[in-house]
mmCIF file of C-alpha atoms and ligand atoms in Angstrom:
data_model
loop_
_atom_site.group_PDB
_atom_site.id
_atom_site.type_symbol
_atom_site.label_atom_id
_atom_site.label_comp_id
_atom_site.label_asym_id
_atom_site.label_seq_id
_atom_site.Cartn_x
_atom_site.Cartn_y
_atom_site.Cartn_z
ATOM 1 C CA UNK W 1 1.483 -2.370 -14.785
ATOM 2 C CA UNK W 2 -0.297 -2.525 -11.145
ATOM 3 C CA UNK W 3 -3.442 -1.086 -12.227
ATOM 4 C CA UNK W 4 -4.144 -3.919 -15.218
ATOM 5 C CA UNK W 5 -3.955 -6.453 -12.622
ATOM 6 C CA UNK W 6 -6.264 -5.784 -10.145
ATOM 7 C CA UNK W 7 -10.079 -7.195 -10.518
ATOM 8 C CA UNK W 8 -12.089 -4.663 -11.551
ATOM 9 C CA UNK W 9 -14.580 -4.714 -8.900
ATOM 10 C CA UNK W 10 -11.757 -3.630 -6.456
ATOM 11 C CA UNK W 11 -10.490 -0.934 -8.567
ATOM 12 C CA UNK W 12 -14.199 0.908 -8.420
ATOM 13 C CA UNK W 13 -14.425 -0.257 -4.985
ATOM 14 C CA UNK W 14 -15.401 2.506 -2.862
ATOM 15 C CA UNK W 15 -13.753 1.166 0.809
ATOM 16 C CA UNK W 16 -16.385 1.681 3.789
ATOM 17 C CA UNK W 17 -15.220 4.612 5.925
ATOM 18 C CA UNK W 18 -15.006 3.943 9.903
ATOM 19 C CA UNK W 19 -15.447 6.311 12.817
ATOM 20 C CA UNK W 20 -11.633 6.544 13.767
ATOM 21 C CA UNK W 21 -10.716 6.938 10.132
ATOM 22 C CA UNK W 22 -11.501 11.226 10.122
ATOM 23 C CA UNK W 23 -11.221 11.348 14.479
ATOM 24 C CA UNK W 24 -9.503 9.774 17.463
ATOM 25 C CA UNK W 25 -8.954 11.934 19.975
ATOM 26 C CA UNK W 26 -12.524 14.154 21.406
ATOM 27 C CA UNK W 27 -15.580 13.475 23.447
ATOM 28 C CA UNK W 28 -16.036 9.940 21.449
ATOM 29 C CA UNK W 29 -20.084 9.411 20.327
ATOM 30 C CA UNK W 30 -18.868 8.205 17.181
ATOM 31 C CA UNK W 31 -18.863 5.094 17.547
ATOM 32 C CA UNK W 32 -21.293 3.227 19.322
ATOM 33 C CA UNK W 33 -18.854 2.206 21.697
ATOM 34 C CA UNK W 34 -19.338 1.778 25.277
ATOM 35 C CA UNK W 35 -17.834 5.434 27.233
ATOM 36 C CA UNK W 36 -18.344 3.442 30.971
ATOM 37 C CA UNK W 37 -14.711 1.425 29.905
ATOM 38 C CA UNK W 38 -14.401 -2.153 29.264
ATOM 39 C CA UNK W 39 -15.268 -5.280 31.732
ATOM 40 C CA UNK W 40 -11.529 -6.093 30.608
ATOM 41 C CA UNK W 41 -9.793 -5.095 34.501
ATOM 42 C CA UNK W 42 -6.037 -5.062 33.083
ATOM 43 C CA UNK W 43 -4.346 -2.921 30.406
ATOM 44 C CA UNK W 44 -6.685 0.148 31.431
ATOM 45 C CA UNK W 45 -3.870 2.643 29.367
ATOM 46 C CA UNK W 46 -4.960 0.319 26.542
ATOM 47 C CA UNK W 47 -8.589 1.092 26.276
ATOM 48 C CA UNK W 48 -9.520 -1.758 24.971
ATOM 49 C CA UNK W 49 -13.422 0.033 24.793
ATOM 50 C CA UNK W 50 -11.955 2.075 21.783
ATOM 51 C CA UNK W 51 -12.049 0.826 18.337
ATOM 52 C CA UNK W 52 -8.009 0.392 17.468
ATOM 53 C CA UNK W 53 -6.322 2.662 14.650
ATOM 54 C CA UNK W 54 -7.479 1.728 11.121
ATOM 55 C CA UNK W 55 -4.350 3.195 9.445
ATOM 56 C CA UNK W 56 -2.089 1.140 11.721
ATOM 57 C CA UNK W 57 -0.105 4.291 12.353
ATOM 58 C CA UNK W 58 2.454 3.128 15.067
ATOM 59 C CA UNK W 59 3.198 -0.159 13.656
ATOM 60 C CA UNK W 60 3.756 1.178 10.655
ATOM 61 C CA UNK W 61 6.665 3.331 11.999
ATOM 62 C CA UNK W 62 8.147 0.635 14.648
ATOM 63 C CA UNK W 63 8.184 -1.423 11.336
ATOM 64 C CA UNK W 64 9.645 1.506 9.015
ATOM 65 C CA UNK W 65 12.208 2.192 11.713
ATOM 66 C CA UNK W 66 13.084 -1.474 12.567
ATOM 67 C CA UNK W 67 13.253 -2.042 8.917
ATOM 68 C CA UNK W 68 14.421 1.242 7.521
ATOM 69 C CA UNK W 69 11.477 0.766 4.822
ATOM 70 C CA UNK W 70 9.208 3.437 3.809
ATOM 71 C CA UNK W 71 6.184 3.107 6.149
ATOM 72 C CA UNK W 72 4.092 3.872 2.969
ATOM 73 C CA UNK W 73 5.222 0.736 1.566
ATOM 74 C CA UNK W 74 3.980 -1.238 4.758
ATOM 75 C CA UNK W 75 0.847 -2.777 5.569
ATOM 76 C CA UNK W 76 0.070 -5.486 8.540
ATOM 77 C CA UNK W 77 -2.548 -8.535 8.897
ATOM 78 C CA UNK W 78 -3.673 -10.814 11.358
ATOM 79 C CA UNK W 79 -1.263 -13.595 10.236
ATOM 80 C CA UNK W 80 0.650 -12.943 6.743
ATOM 81 C CA UNK W 81 -2.308 -16.168 6.318
ATOM 82 C CA UNK W 82 -5.299 -12.885 6.132
ATOM 83 C CA UNK W 83 -2.299 -10.842 3.552
ATOM 84 C CA UNK W 84 -1.993 -13.950 1.324
ATOM 85 C CA UNK W 85 -6.305 -14.403 1.323
ATOM 86 C CA UNK W 86 -6.384 -10.442 0.833
ATOM 87 C CA UNK W 87 -3.716 -10.671 -2.013
ATOM 88 C CA UNK W 88 -6.228 -12.951 -3.875
ATOM 89 C CA UNK W 89 -8.942 -10.855 -3.275
ATOM 90 C CA UNK W 90 -7.488 -8.218 -4.863
ATOM 91 C CA UNK W 91 -6.185 -9.688 -8.050
ATOM 92 C CA UNK W 92 -7.795 -12.983 -9.091
ATOM 93 C CA UNK W 93 -11.083 -13.060 -10.745
ATOM 94 C CA UNK W 94 -12.879 -16.088 -9.014
ATOM 95 C CA UNK W 95 -12.918 -18.861 -12.465
ATOM 96 C CA UNK W 96 -11.257 -16.470 -14.252
ATOM 97 C CA UNK W 97 -7.882 -16.312 -13.358
ATOM 98 C CA UNK W 98 -5.053 -17.966 -11.923
ATOM 99 C CA UNK W 99 -2.446 -18.621 -8.871
ATOM 100 C CA UNK W 100 1.266 -20.026 -9.427
ATOM 101 C CA UNK W 101 2.782 -21.733 -6.720
ATOM 102 C CA UNK W 102 6.131 -23.716 -6.796
ATOM 103 C CA UNK W 103 5.150 -27.183 -4.691
ATOM 104 C CA UNK W 104 6.293 -28.340 -2.749
ATOM 105 C CA UNK W 105 5.521 -25.492 -0.529
ATOM 106 C CA UNK W 106 3.493 -23.736 2.089
ATOM 107 C CA UNK W 107 -0.053 -25.663 1.980
ATOM 108 C CA UNK W 108 -2.178 -22.495 2.473
ATOM 109 C CA UNK W 109 -1.621 -21.137 -0.636
ATOM 110 C CA UNK W 110 -3.959 -23.027 -2.174
ATOM 111 C CA UNK W 111 -6.200 -23.239 0.414
ATOM 112 C CA UNK W 112 -6.914 -19.428 0.609
ATOM 113 C CA UNK W 113 -7.542 -19.584 -3.766
ATOM 114 C CA UNK W 114 -9.695 -23.215 -3.267
ATOM 115 C CA UNK W 115 -11.979 -20.805 -0.815
ATOM 116 C CA UNK W 116 -11.357 -18.283 -3.293
ATOM 117 C CA UNK W 117 -12.238 -20.262 -6.216
ATOM 118 C CA UNK W 118 -9.237 -19.167 -7.895
ATOM 119 C CA UNK W 119 -7.650 -21.914 -10.330
ATOM 120 C CA UNK W 120 -3.870 -22.619 -9.276
ATOM 121 C CA UNK W 121 -1.422 -24.014 -11.434
ATOM 122 C CA UNK W 122 1.925 -26.045 -9.913
ATOM 123 C CA UNK W 123 4.602 -26.381 -11.565
ATOM 124 C CA UNK W 124 7.473 -28.960 -9.402
ATOM 125 C CA UNK W 125 10.669 -26.990 -8.157
ATOM 126 C CA UNK W 126 13.969 -29.410 -8.975
ATOM 127 C CA UNK W 127 15.874 -32.103 -7.098
ATOM 128 C CA UNK W 128 17.207 -29.218 -5.075
ATOM 129 C CA UNK W 129 13.878 -27.443 -4.632
ATOM 130 C CA UNK W 130 15.454 -24.448 -6.515
ATOM 131 C CA UNK W 131 12.620 -22.419 -9.469
ATOM 132 C CA UNK W 132 12.767 -24.248 -12.655
ATOM 133 C CA UNK W 133 12.232 -22.189 -14.715
ATOM 134 C CA UNK W 134 11.174 -25.257 -17.590
ATOM 135 C CA UNK W 135 8.286 -26.055 -15.561
ATOM 136 C CA UNK W 136 7.630 -22.857 -15.061
ATOM 137 C CA UNK W 137 7.051 -22.051 -18.783
ATOM 138 C CA UNK W 138 4.680 -24.971 -18.908
ATOM 139 C CA UNK W 139 2.251 -23.419 -16.561
ATOM 140 C CA UNK W 140 2.936 -19.911 -17.508
ATOM 141 C CA UNK W 141 0.302 -17.617 -18.985
ATOM 142 C CA UNK W 142 -1.822 -14.975 -18.869
ATOM 143 C CA UNK W 143 -4.195 -15.811 -16.643
ATOM 144 C CA UNK W 144 -1.589 -16.403 -13.508
ATOM 145 C CA UNK W 145 -2.274 -13.203 -11.695
ATOM 146 C CA UNK W 146 0.256 -13.888 -9.105
ATOM 147 C CA UNK W 147 3.461 -16.300 -8.400
ATOM 148 C CA UNK W 148 4.184 -17.573 -4.538
ATOM 149 C CA UNK W 149 7.676 -17.511 -3.658
ATOM 150 C CA UNK W 150 7.738 -18.812 -0.121
ATOM 151 C CA UNK W 151 11.790 -18.896 0.677
ATOM 152 C CA UNK W 152 12.824 -19.992 2.945
ATOM 153 C CA UNK W 153 10.547 -22.463 1.257
ATOM 154 C CA UNK W 154 8.143 -24.129 3.692
ATOM 155 C CA UNK W 155 8.176 -27.761 4.184
ATOM 156 C CA UNK W 156 11.992 -27.671 2.167
ATOM 157 C CA UNK W 157 13.840 -25.381 4.763
ATOM 158 C CA UNK W 158 16.239 -23.923 1.706
ATOM 159 C CA UNK W 159 16.100 -20.282 0.477
ATOM 160 C CA UNK W 160 15.633 -20.049 -3.425
ATOM 161 C CA UNK W 161 18.171 -18.362 -5.510
ATOM 162 C CA UNK W 162 16.960 -14.688 -5.024
ATOM 163 C CA UNK W 163 18.376 -14.005 -9.084
ATOM 164 C CA UNK W 164 15.294 -16.349 -10.233
ATOM 165 C CA UNK W 165 12.717 -14.663 -7.658
ATOM 166 C CA UNK W 166 14.072 -11.646 -9.455
ATOM 167 C CA UNK W 167 13.759 -12.996 -13.179
ATOM 168 C CA UNK W 168 10.181 -13.876 -11.924
ATOM 169 C CA UNK W 169 9.745 -10.253 -11.138
ATOM 170 C CA UNK W 170 12.002 -8.997 -14.268
ATOM 171 C CA UNK W 171 9.667 -11.341 -17.073
ATOM 172 C CA UNK W 172 6.592 -12.359 -15.942
ATOM 173 C CA UNK W 173 3.214 -10.102 -15.949
ATOM 174 C CA UNK W 174 2.078 -11.188 -12.495
ATOM 175 C CA UNK W 175 2.679 -9.806 -9.151
ATOM 176 C CA UNK W 176 5.208 -11.817 -7.476
ATOM 177 C CA UNK W 177 4.503 -12.995 -3.394
ATOM 178 C CA UNK W 178 7.332 -13.632 -1.606
ATOM 179 C CA UNK W 179 6.646 -15.665 1.511
ATOM 180 C CA UNK W 180 9.804 -14.127 4.068
ATOM 181 C CA UNK W 181 8.220 -15.779 7.251
ATOM 182 C CA UNK W 182 11.775 -17.450 7.805
ATOM 183 C CA UNK W 183 13.958 -15.735 6.520
ATOM 184 C CA UNK W 184 15.334 -14.530 9.927
ATOM 185 C CA UNK W 185 16.842 -17.839 10.404
ATOM 186 C CA UNK W 186 18.391 -17.022 7.138
ATOM 187 C CA UNK W 187 21.815 -14.856 6.209
ATOM 188 C CA UNK W 188 20.526 -11.352 6.478
ATOM 189 C CA UNK W 189 21.579 -10.251 2.451
ATOM 190 C CA UNK W 190 19.051 -13.328 1.369
ATOM 191 C CA UNK W 191 16.003 -10.868 2.144
ATOM 192 C CA UNK W 192 14.629 -8.927 -0.723
ATOM 193 C CA UNK W 193 13.074 -6.783 0.914
ATOM 194 C CA UNK W 194 14.662 -3.826 -0.247
ATOM 195 C CA UNK W 195 13.627 -4.624 -4.055
ATOM 196 C CA UNK W 196 10.600 -3.681 -3.392
ATOM 197 C CA UNK W 197 11.705 -0.422 -4.513
ATOM 198 C CA UNK W 198 12.771 -2.040 -7.633
ATOM 199 C CA UNK W 199 9.986 -3.809 -9.272
ATOM 200 C CA UNK W 200 6.671 -2.849 -8.195
ATOM 201 C CA UNK W 201 4.810 -6.172 -8.990
ATOM 202 C CA UNK W 202 7.086 -7.498 -6.226
ATOM 203 C CA UNK W 203 5.053 -8.290 -2.849
ATOM 204 C CA UNK W 204 7.698 -9.635 0.619
ATOM 205 C CA UNK W 205 5.789 -11.032 3.338
ATOM 206 C CA UNK W 206 7.094 -11.355 7.029
ATOM 207 C CA UNK W 207 5.755 -12.537 9.949
ATOM 208 C CA UNK W 208 6.164 -12.167 13.650
ATOM 209 C CA UNK W 209 5.251 -15.428 14.411
ATOM 210 C CA UNK W 210 8.440 -17.039 14.097
ATOM 211 C CA UNK W 211 12.006 -15.775 15.419
ATOM 212 C CA UNK W 212 9.526 -13.320 16.838
ATOM 213 C CA UNK W 213 7.955 -16.026 19.260
ATOM 214 C CA UNK W 214 4.121 -14.187 18.755
ATOM 215 C CA UNK W 215 2.574 -16.661 17.232
ATOM 216 C CA UNK W 216 -0.175 -16.079 19.558
ATOM 217 C CA UNK W 217 -0.523 -12.451 18.790
ATOM 218 C CA UNK W 218 -1.271 -13.005 15.553
ATOM 219 C CA UNK W 219 0.785 -10.180 13.236
ATOM 220 C CA UNK W 220 1.992 -11.018 9.843
ATOM 221 C CA UNK W 221 2.833 -7.844 7.014
ATOM 222 C CA UNK W 222 4.137 -6.916 3.774
ATOM 223 C CA UNK W 223 6.256 -4.675 1.964
ATOM 224 C CA UNK W 224 5.606 -3.548 -1.277
ATOM 225 C CA UNK W 225 4.982 -0.468 -4.252
ATOM 226 C CA UNK W 226 2.411 1.786 -2.771
ATOM 227 C CA UNK W 227 -0.408 1.656 -5.025
ATOM 228 C CA UNK W 228 -0.418 -2.519 -4.089
ATOM 229 C CA UNK W 229 -0.373 -1.544 0.008
ATOM 230 C CA UNK W 230 -3.283 1.217 -0.961
ATOM 231 C CA UNK W 231 -5.785 -1.873 -2.794
ATOM 232 C CA UNK W 232 -4.457 -3.962 1.011
ATOM 233 C CA UNK W 233 -6.022 -0.995 3.318
ATOM 234 C CA UNK W 234 -9.475 -0.481 0.958
ATOM 235 C CA UNK W 235 -10.508 -4.421 0.861
ATOM 236 C CA UNK W 236 -8.686 -5.244 4.977
ATOM 237 C CA UNK W 237 -11.334 -5.191 7.727
ATOM 238 C CA UNK W 238 -11.328 -1.759 9.172
ATOM 239 C CA UNK W 239 -9.643 -2.545 12.067
ATOM 240 C CA UNK W 240 -7.857 -5.847 11.550
ATOM 241 C CA UNK W 241 -5.881 -5.153 14.109
ATOM 242 C CA UNK W 242 -6.524 -5.066 17.251
ATOM 243 C CA UNK W 243 -4.900 -2.978 20.306
ATOM 244 C CA UNK W 244 -4.045 -6.074 22.343
ATOM 245 C CA UNK W 245 -1.870 -7.630 19.401
ATOM 246 C CA UNK W 246 -0.461 -3.875 18.889
ATOM 247 C CA UNK W 247 0.724 -3.614 22.353
ATOM 248 C CA UNK W 248 2.543 -6.867 22.458
ATOM 249 C CA UNK W 249 4.432 -6.165 19.097
ATOM 250 C CA UNK W 250 5.591 -3.038 19.600
ATOM 251 C CA UNK W 251 6.563 -3.734 23.585
ATOM 252 C CA UNK W 252 8.382 -6.936 21.512
ATOM 253 C CA UNK W 253 10.395 -4.379 19.311
ATOM 254 C CA UNK W 254 11.886 -2.832 22.019
ATOM 255 C CA UNK W 255 13.521 -5.979 22.645
ATOM 256 C CA UNK W 256 14.924 -7.251 19.306
ATOM 257 C CA UNK W 257 18.216 -8.664 21.464
ATOM 258 C CA UNK W 258 15.408 -11.444 22.948
ATOM 259 C CA UNK W 259 14.776 -12.116 19.277
ATOM 260 C CA UNK W 260 18.058 -12.433 17.933
ATOM 261 C CA UNK W 261 18.968 -14.545 20.824
ATOM 262 C CA UNK W 262 16.435 -16.921 20.372
ATOM 263 C CA UNK W 263 17.358 -17.574 16.192
ATOM 264 C CA UNK W 264 20.901 -17.502 16.986
ATOM 265 C CA UNK W 265 19.903 -20.618 19.887
ATOM 266 C CA UNK W 266 17.380 -22.151 17.246
ATOM 267 C CA UNK W 267 20.287 -22.519 14.394
ATOM 268 C CA UNK W 268 23.069 -23.732 16.318
ATOM 269 C CA UNK W 269 20.618 -26.012 17.441
ATOM 270 C CA UNK W 270 19.651 -27.336 13.404
ATOM 271 C CA UNK W 271 22.816 -27.946 12.869
ATOM 272 C CA UNK W 272 23.530 -29.860 16.204
ATOM 273 C CA UNK W 273 20.349 -32.114 15.216
ATOM 274 C CA UNK W 274 21.395 -32.141 11.608
ATOM 275 C CA UNK W 275 24.794 -33.888 12.268
ATOM 276 C CA UNK W 276 22.795 -35.990 14.968
ATOM 277 C CA UNK W 277 20.075 -37.118 12.109
ATOM 278 C CA UNK W 278 22.760 -38.242 9.508
ATOM 279 C CA UNK W 279 24.105 -40.372 12.030
ATOM 280 C CA UNK W 280 20.844 -42.597 11.719
ATOM 281 C CA UNK W 281 20.518 -45.066 9.324
ATOM 282 C CA UNK W 282 17.108 -45.282 9.040
ATOM 283 C CA UNK W 283 17.364 -41.200 7.292
ATOM 284 C CA UNK W 284 18.139 -41.064 3.715
ATOM 285 C CA UNK W 285 18.309 -37.781 3.527
ATOM 286 C CA UNK W 286 18.171 -34.343 6.408
ATOM 287 C CA UNK W 287 18.110 -31.217 3.611
ATOM 288 C CA UNK W 288 19.559 -28.037 3.997
ATOM 289 C CA UNK W 289 18.011 -25.643 6.025
ATOM 290 C CA UNK W 290 17.934 -22.174 6.436
ATOM 291 C CA UNK W 291 14.613 -22.181 8.566
ATOM 292 C CA UNK W 292 13.720 -23.257 12.170
ATOM 293 C CA UNK W 293 12.765 -26.643 10.782
ATOM 294 C CA UNK W 294 14.233 -29.955 9.485
ATOM 295 C CA UNK W 295 12.765 -31.387 6.753
ATOM 296 C CA UNK W 296 13.929 -35.495 6.522
ATOM 297 C CA UNK W 297 13.354 -38.668 4.561
ATOM 298 C CA UNK W 298 13.303 -42.364 5.460
ATOM 299 C CA UNK W 299 10.976 -45.311 4.977
ATOM 300 C CA UNK W 300 7.794 -45.721 6.840
ATOM 301 C CA UNK W 301 7.347 -41.988 7.183
ATOM 302 C CA UNK W 302 3.759 -42.232 8.327
ATOM 303 C CA UNK W 303 4.667 -44.896 11.615
ATOM 304 C CA UNK W 304 7.405 -42.897 12.309
ATOM 305 C CA UNK W 305 5.684 -39.799 12.861
ATOM 306 C CA UNK W 306 2.997 -41.973 14.916
ATOM 307 C CA UNK W 307 5.699 -43.276 17.049
ATOM 308 C CA UNK W 308 7.042 -40.787 18.273
ATOM 309 C CA UNK W 309 3.358 -39.201 19.029
ATOM 310 C CA UNK W 310 2.333 -42.175 21.238
ATOM 311 C CA UNK W 311 6.102 -41.336 22.869
ATOM 312 C CA UNK W 312 4.803 -37.697 23.500
ATOM 313 C CA UNK W 313 6.799 -35.787 20.715
ATOM 314 C CA UNK W 314 5.216 -34.364 18.024
ATOM 315 C CA UNK W 315 6.638 -33.926 14.692
ATOM 316 C CA UNK W 316 5.153 -32.902 11.274
ATOM 317 C CA UNK W 317 4.092 -35.342 8.223
ATOM 318 C CA UNK W 318 4.937 -34.182 5.110
ATOM 319 C CA UNK W 319 4.496 -37.210 2.771
ATOM 320 C CA UNK W 320 1.280 -36.143 1.234
ATOM 321 C CA UNK W 321 3.441 -33.133 -0.272
ATOM 322 C CA UNK W 322 3.955 -32.927 -4.220
ATOM 323 C CA UNK W 323 7.418 -35.112 -4.444
ATOM 324 C CA UNK W 324 8.421 -35.318 -0.741
ATOM 325 C CA UNK W 325 7.072 -39.512 -0.055
ATOM 326 C CA UNK W 326 8.867 -40.855 2.967
ATOM 327 C CA UNK W 327 9.033 -36.907 4.308
ATOM 328 C CA UNK W 328 9.060 -35.591 7.932
ATOM 329 C CA UNK W 329 9.524 -32.330 9.121
ATOM 330 C CA UNK W 330 10.703 -32.017 12.619
ATOM 331 C CA UNK W 331 10.630 -27.996 14.014
ATOM 332 C CA UNK W 332 14.306 -27.125 16.063
ATOM 333 C CA UNK W 333 13.218 -26.561 19.645
ATOM 334 C CA UNK W 334 15.391 -26.039 22.744
ATOM 335 C CA UNK W 335 18.018 -28.337 23.889
ATOM 336 C CA UNK W 336 16.245 -30.290 25.909
ATOM 337 C CA UNK W 337 13.219 -30.951 23.591
ATOM 338 C CA UNK W 338 15.879 -31.768 20.623
ATOM 339 C CA UNK W 339 17.634 -33.628 23.206
ATOM 340 C CA UNK W 340 14.367 -35.726 23.216
ATOM 341 C CA UNK W 341 13.279 -36.001 20.214
ATOM 342 C CA UNK W 342 16.554 -37.209 19.375
ATOM 343 C CA UNK W 343 16.827 -40.193 22.000
ATOM 344 C CA UNK W 344 13.611 -41.022 21.290
ATOM 345 C CA UNK W 345 14.264 -41.674 17.161
ATOM 346 C CA UNK W 346 17.577 -43.361 18.557
ATOM 347 C CA UNK W 347 15.069 -46.124 20.739
ATOM 348 C CA UNK W 348 12.417 -46.681 17.249
ATOM 349 C CA UNK W 349 15.824 -46.885 14.800
ATOM 350 C CA UNK W 350 19.218 -48.155 14.257
ATOM 351 C CA UNK W 351 22.673 -45.885 14.461
ATOM 352 C CA UNK W 352 25.173 -46.351 11.972
ATOM 353 C CA UNK W 353 28.187 -47.384 12.897
HETATM 354 N N1 PMP T 401 3.832 -18.769 5.689
HETATM 355 C C1 PMP T 401 4.644 -19.765 5.538
HETATM 356 C C2 PMP T 401 5.338 -20.033 5.141
HETATM 357 C C3 PMP T 401 4.519 -20.303 7.181
HETATM 358 O O1 PMP T 401 5.163 -21.314 7.579
HETATM 359 C C4 PMP T 401 2.969 -19.761 7.532
HETATM 360 C C5 PMP T 401 2.715 -20.511 9.284
HETATM 361 N N2 PMP T 401 2.871 -21.870 9.380
HETATM 362 C C6 PMP T 401 3.086 -18.663 7.036
HETATM 363 C C7 PMP T 401 2.910 -17.910 6.461
HETATM 364 C C8 PMP T 401 1.569 -18.392 8.851
HETATM 365 O O2 PMP T 401 2.402 -17.010 9.309
HETATM 366 P P1 PMP T 401 1.458 -16.621 10.377
HETATM 367 O O3 PMP T 401 1.563 -16.705 11.532
HETATM 368 O O4 PMP T 401 1.610 -14.880 10.343
HETATM 369 O O5 PMP T 401 -0.057 -16.263 9.840
#
């Protein structure tokens, strides 16, 4: 089934073979590197004058142990944004195939499709921001090669029902990409990562940018059937993951406690901020969230966002997204940051009595 979905030119592709594919030890005179060393004086043990491992071996092994998932089912990208782009390039023939987006959702899926000249079809989520299968049916055809599902969904914050996503994998002859960028802020059993062993058309994406606090290092990954993983390796840039990123992530993984404590603080702050926001009269909706942000709806959202920015508090206006008129997205920060947000908001808007 997967082979049928892959673009013909990618099926035939002979990938670039890099110097480090065959040998990585010995007197290395094969890659036109600088044997005199790097002009960056710190972290000499990283040998930054050398190209990094194209096979991502250490990262695959470390995340494999962390998640108890086969290393062969893992692929790493420069943020999950790179993986989104690579998947579109593997499966979607420009100007012929389509990608299905369940709106409102993360904006980068559409941008990546536009860059690749791939048309999108956009059924709306229902009033609870869950999959509306009647809508999906309206837009589905065999041109749809990928369905992107974001769970917890950005910017609405809610998890999508796991059974609905499995239904998509079972009933549609397309790749189903589940973006779990925010899954660490949701209960553990809600992830679909273990289902990749059961559904060859399922890809689950994750990132180190959120719960792990490593947005600056740019590392995302996905878990999928080995066949999909093999094509991701074929189309990626030869050395997509750099040595500094690898170093930072391998070190962070040994400090999972820090991640867990950040997640637990964010989740308890999310609850506190949610309650406080509900006390503000003008806010008509504070949507339930399983992520590290809250979506709110209130009149004159754009103006409120601007007023907050003048007061030094920066939040995101999501009003232009389908069905999200007058909606703002607020990232949960530290207690002090959240207090500052609430204080400035209350300066602008009256409280409930
Ligand atoms: N998916 C979602 C749902 C996101 O919100 C983001 C970042 N805003 C990404 C993916 C991209 O993450 P990364 O930093 O790994 O590229």
